[in-house]
mmCIF file of C-alpha atoms in Angstrom:
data_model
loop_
_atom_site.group_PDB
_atom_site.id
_atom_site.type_symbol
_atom_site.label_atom_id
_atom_site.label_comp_id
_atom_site.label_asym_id
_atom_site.label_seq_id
_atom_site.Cartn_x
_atom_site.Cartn_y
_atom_site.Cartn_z
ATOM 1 C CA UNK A 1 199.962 -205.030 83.001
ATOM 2 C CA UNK A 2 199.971 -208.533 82.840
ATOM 3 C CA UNK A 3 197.249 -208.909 79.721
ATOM 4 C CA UNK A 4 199.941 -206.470 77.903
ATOM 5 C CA UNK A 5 202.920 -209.018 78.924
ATOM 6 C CA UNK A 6 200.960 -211.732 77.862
ATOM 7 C CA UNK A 7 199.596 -210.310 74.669
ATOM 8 C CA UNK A 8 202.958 -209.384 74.047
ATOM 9 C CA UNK A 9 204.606 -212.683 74.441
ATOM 10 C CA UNK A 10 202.616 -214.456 72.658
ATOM 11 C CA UNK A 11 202.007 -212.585 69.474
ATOM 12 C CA UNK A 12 204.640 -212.307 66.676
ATOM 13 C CA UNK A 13 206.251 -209.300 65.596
ATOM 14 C CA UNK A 14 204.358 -207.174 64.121
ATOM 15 C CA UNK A 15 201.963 -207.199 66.937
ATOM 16 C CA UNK A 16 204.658 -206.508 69.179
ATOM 17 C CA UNK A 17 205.856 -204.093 67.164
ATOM 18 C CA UNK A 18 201.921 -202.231 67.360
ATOM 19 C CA UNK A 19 202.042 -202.915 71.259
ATOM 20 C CA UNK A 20 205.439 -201.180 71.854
ATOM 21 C CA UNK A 21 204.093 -198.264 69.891
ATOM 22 C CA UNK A 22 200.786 -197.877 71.747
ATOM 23 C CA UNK A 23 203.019 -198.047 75.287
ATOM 24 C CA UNK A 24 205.490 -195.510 73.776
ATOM 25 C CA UNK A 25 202.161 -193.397 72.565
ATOM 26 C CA UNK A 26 200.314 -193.519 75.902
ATOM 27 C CA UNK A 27 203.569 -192.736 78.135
ATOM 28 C CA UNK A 28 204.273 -189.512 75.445
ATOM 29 C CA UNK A 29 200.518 -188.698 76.059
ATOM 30 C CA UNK A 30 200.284 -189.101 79.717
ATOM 31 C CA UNK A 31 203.606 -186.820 79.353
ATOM 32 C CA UNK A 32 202.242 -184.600 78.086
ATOM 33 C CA UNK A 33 198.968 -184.304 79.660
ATOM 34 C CA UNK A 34 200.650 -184.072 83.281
ATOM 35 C CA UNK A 35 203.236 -181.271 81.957
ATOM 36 C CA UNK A 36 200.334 -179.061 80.494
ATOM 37 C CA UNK A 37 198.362 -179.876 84.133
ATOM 38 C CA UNK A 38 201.303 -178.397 86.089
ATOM 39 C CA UNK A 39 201.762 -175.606 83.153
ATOM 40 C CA UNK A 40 198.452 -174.499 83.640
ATOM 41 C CA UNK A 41 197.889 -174.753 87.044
ATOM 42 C CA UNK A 42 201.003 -172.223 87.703
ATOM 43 C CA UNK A 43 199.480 -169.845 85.187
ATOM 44 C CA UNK A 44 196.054 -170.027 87.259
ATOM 45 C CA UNK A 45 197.670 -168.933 90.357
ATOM 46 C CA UNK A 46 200.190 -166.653 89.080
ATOM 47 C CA UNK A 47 197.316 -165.088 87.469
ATOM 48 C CA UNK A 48 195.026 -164.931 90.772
ATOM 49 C CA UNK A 49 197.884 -163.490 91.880
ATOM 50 C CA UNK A 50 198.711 -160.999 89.605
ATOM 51 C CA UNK A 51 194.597 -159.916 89.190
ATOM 52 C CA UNK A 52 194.246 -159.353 93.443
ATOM 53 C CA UNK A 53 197.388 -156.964 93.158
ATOM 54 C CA UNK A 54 196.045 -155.180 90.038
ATOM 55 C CA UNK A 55 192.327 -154.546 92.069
ATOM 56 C CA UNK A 56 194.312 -153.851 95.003
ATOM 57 C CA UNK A 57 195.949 -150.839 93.349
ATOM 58 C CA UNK A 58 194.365 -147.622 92.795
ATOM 59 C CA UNK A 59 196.178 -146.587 89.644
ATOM 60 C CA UNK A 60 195.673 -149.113 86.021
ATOM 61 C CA UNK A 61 199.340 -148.415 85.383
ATOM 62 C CA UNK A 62 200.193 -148.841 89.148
ATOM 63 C CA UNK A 63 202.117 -152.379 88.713
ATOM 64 C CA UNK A 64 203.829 -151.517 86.168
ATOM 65 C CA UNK A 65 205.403 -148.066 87.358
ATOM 66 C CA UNK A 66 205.832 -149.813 90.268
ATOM 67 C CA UNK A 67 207.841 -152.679 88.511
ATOM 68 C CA UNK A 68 205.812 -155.458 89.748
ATOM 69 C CA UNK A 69 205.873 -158.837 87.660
ATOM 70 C CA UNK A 70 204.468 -162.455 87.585
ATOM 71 C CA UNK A 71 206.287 -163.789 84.471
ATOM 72 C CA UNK A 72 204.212 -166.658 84.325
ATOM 73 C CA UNK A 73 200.996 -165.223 84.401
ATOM 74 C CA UNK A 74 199.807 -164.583 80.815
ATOM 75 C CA UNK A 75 197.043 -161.965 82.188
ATOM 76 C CA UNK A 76 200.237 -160.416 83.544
ATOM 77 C CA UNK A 77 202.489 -160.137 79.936
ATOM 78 C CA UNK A 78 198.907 -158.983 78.263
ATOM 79 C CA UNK A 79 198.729 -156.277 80.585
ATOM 80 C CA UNK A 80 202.607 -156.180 80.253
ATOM 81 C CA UNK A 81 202.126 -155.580 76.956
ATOM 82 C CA UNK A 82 199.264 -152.471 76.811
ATOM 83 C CA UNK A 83 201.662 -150.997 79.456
ATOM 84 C CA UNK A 84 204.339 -150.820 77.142
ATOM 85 C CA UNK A 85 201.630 -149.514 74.021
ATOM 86 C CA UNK A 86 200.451 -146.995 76.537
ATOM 87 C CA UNK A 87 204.132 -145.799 76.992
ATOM 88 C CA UNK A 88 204.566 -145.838 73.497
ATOM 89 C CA UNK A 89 201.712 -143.728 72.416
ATOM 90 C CA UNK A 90 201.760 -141.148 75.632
ATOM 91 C CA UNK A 91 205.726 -140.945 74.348
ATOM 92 C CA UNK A 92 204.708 -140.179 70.452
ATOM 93 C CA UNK A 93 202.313 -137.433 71.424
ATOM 94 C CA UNK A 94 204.741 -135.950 73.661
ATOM 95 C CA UNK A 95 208.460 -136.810 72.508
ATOM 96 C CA UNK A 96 210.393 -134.618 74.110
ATOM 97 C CA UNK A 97 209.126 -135.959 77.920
ATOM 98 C CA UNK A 98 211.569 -138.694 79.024
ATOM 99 C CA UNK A 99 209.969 -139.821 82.407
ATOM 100 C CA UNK A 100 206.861 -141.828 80.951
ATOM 101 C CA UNK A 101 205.760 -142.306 84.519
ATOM 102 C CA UNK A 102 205.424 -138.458 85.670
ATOM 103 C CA UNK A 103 202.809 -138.653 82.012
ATOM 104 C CA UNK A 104 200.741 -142.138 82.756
ATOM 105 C CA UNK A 105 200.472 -140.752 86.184
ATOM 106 C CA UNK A 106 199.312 -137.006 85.010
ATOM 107 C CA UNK A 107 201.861 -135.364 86.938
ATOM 108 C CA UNK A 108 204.085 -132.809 86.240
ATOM 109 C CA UNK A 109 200.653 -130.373 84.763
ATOM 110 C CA UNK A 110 200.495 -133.245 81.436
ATOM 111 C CA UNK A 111 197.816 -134.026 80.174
ATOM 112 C CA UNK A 112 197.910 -138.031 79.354
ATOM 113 C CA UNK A 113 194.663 -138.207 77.761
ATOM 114 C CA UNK A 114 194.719 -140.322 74.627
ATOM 115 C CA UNK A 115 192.641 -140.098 71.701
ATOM 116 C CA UNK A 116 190.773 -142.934 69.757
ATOM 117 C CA UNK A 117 193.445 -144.338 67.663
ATOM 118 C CA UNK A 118 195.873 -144.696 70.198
ATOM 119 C CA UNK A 119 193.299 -146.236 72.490
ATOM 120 C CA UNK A 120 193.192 -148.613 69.728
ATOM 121 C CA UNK A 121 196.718 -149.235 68.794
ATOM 122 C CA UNK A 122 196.719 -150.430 73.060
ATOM 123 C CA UNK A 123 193.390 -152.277 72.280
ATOM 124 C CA UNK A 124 195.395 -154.072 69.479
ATOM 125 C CA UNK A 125 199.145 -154.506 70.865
ATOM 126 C CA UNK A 126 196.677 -156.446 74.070
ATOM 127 C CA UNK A 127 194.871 -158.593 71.415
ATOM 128 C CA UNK A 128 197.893 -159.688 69.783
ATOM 129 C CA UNK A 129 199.359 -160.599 73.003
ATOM 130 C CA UNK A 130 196.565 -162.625 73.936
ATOM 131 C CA UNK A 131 196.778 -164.359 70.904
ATOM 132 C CA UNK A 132 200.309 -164.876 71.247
ATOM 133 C CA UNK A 133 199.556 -166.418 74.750
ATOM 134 C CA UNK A 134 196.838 -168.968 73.642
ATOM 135 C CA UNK A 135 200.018 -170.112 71.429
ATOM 136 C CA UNK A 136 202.110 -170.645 74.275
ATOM 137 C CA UNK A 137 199.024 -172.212 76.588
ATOM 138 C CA UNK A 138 197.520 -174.566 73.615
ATOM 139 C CA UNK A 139 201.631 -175.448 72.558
ATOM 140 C CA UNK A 140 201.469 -179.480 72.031
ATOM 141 C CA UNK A 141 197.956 -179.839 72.391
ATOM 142 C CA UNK A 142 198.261 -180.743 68.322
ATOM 143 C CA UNK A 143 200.236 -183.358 69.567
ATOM 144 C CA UNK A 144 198.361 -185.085 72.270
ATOM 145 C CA UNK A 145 195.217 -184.717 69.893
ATOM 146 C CA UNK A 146 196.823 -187.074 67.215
ATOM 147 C CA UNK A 147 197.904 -188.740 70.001
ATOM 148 C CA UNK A 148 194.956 -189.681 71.832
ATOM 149 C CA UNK A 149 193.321 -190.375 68.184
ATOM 150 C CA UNK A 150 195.511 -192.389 66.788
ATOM 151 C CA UNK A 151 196.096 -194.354 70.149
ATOM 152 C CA UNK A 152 192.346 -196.497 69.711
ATOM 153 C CA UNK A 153 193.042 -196.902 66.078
ATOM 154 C CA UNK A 154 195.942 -198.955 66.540
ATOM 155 C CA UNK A 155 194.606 -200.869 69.662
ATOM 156 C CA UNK A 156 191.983 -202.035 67.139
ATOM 157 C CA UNK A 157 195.056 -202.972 64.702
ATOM 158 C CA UNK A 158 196.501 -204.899 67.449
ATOM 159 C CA UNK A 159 193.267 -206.247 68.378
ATOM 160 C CA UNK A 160 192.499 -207.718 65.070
ATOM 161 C CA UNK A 161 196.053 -208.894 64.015
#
């Protein structure tokens, strides 16, 4: 800290000016980088979480039905998400059924049993989920990337000035 005080004193001001942005750069970074630490760390264990529940159930739908959630595990909102398709396409085959639970179950002398397209309408509502949760994971990673390579760049600038 004290080369940085001492570079900064006794340059003029356009080197100060390249040393305040390089400390304003590195404490955004370092911001950053901690946040999407803690971010993903709480996604890792809500996921743990939410995958020894799901193998501890007997049923695929069982957490669901059962209105279980771990809203910040994104294995949780994919499966959130075929849940909801599953619903969906057990509800167009059989419209006139209200109680969606009595059908995923196969209760009530239904049949649930889907058929290849609407195995694949699931399949897809799941993918885009999981794309839409790489999003939310990889959000101001663009950021830090400029970031960190821009950061060296201008340390060279200073450097040379």
């Amino acid at each position: 800290m004290a080369n940085i005080w001492y570079s900064f004193q006794t340059s003029d001001l356009n080197g100060q000016v390249i040393i305040i942005i390089l400390l304003v750069m590195s404490v955004f970074a370092w911001t950053i980088m901690v946040s999407k630490y803690k971010d993903m760390k709480r996604a890792r264990a809500m996921s743990d979480k939410f995958v020894q529940a799901y193998r501890r159930d007997s049923h695929p739908l069982g957490l669901f039905l059962q209105r279980q959630r771990y809203p910040e595990s994104p294995v949780f909102r994919v499966y959130e998400k075929a849940c909801l398709a599953v619903g969906v396409e057990i509800e167009s085959r059989d419209p006139s059924s209200s109680d969606r639970s009595s059908l995923a179950l196969g209760v009530g002398g239904s049949n649930p049993r889907l058929n290849a397209m609407q195995m694949e309408a699931i399949r897809n509502a799941a993918q885009r989920e999981v794309a839409d949760q790489v999003l939310v994971l990889e959000e101001r990673m663009g950021t830090l990337a400029t970031a960190v390579s821009a950061s060296p760049l201008l340390g060279l600038l200073g450097t040379v000035w």
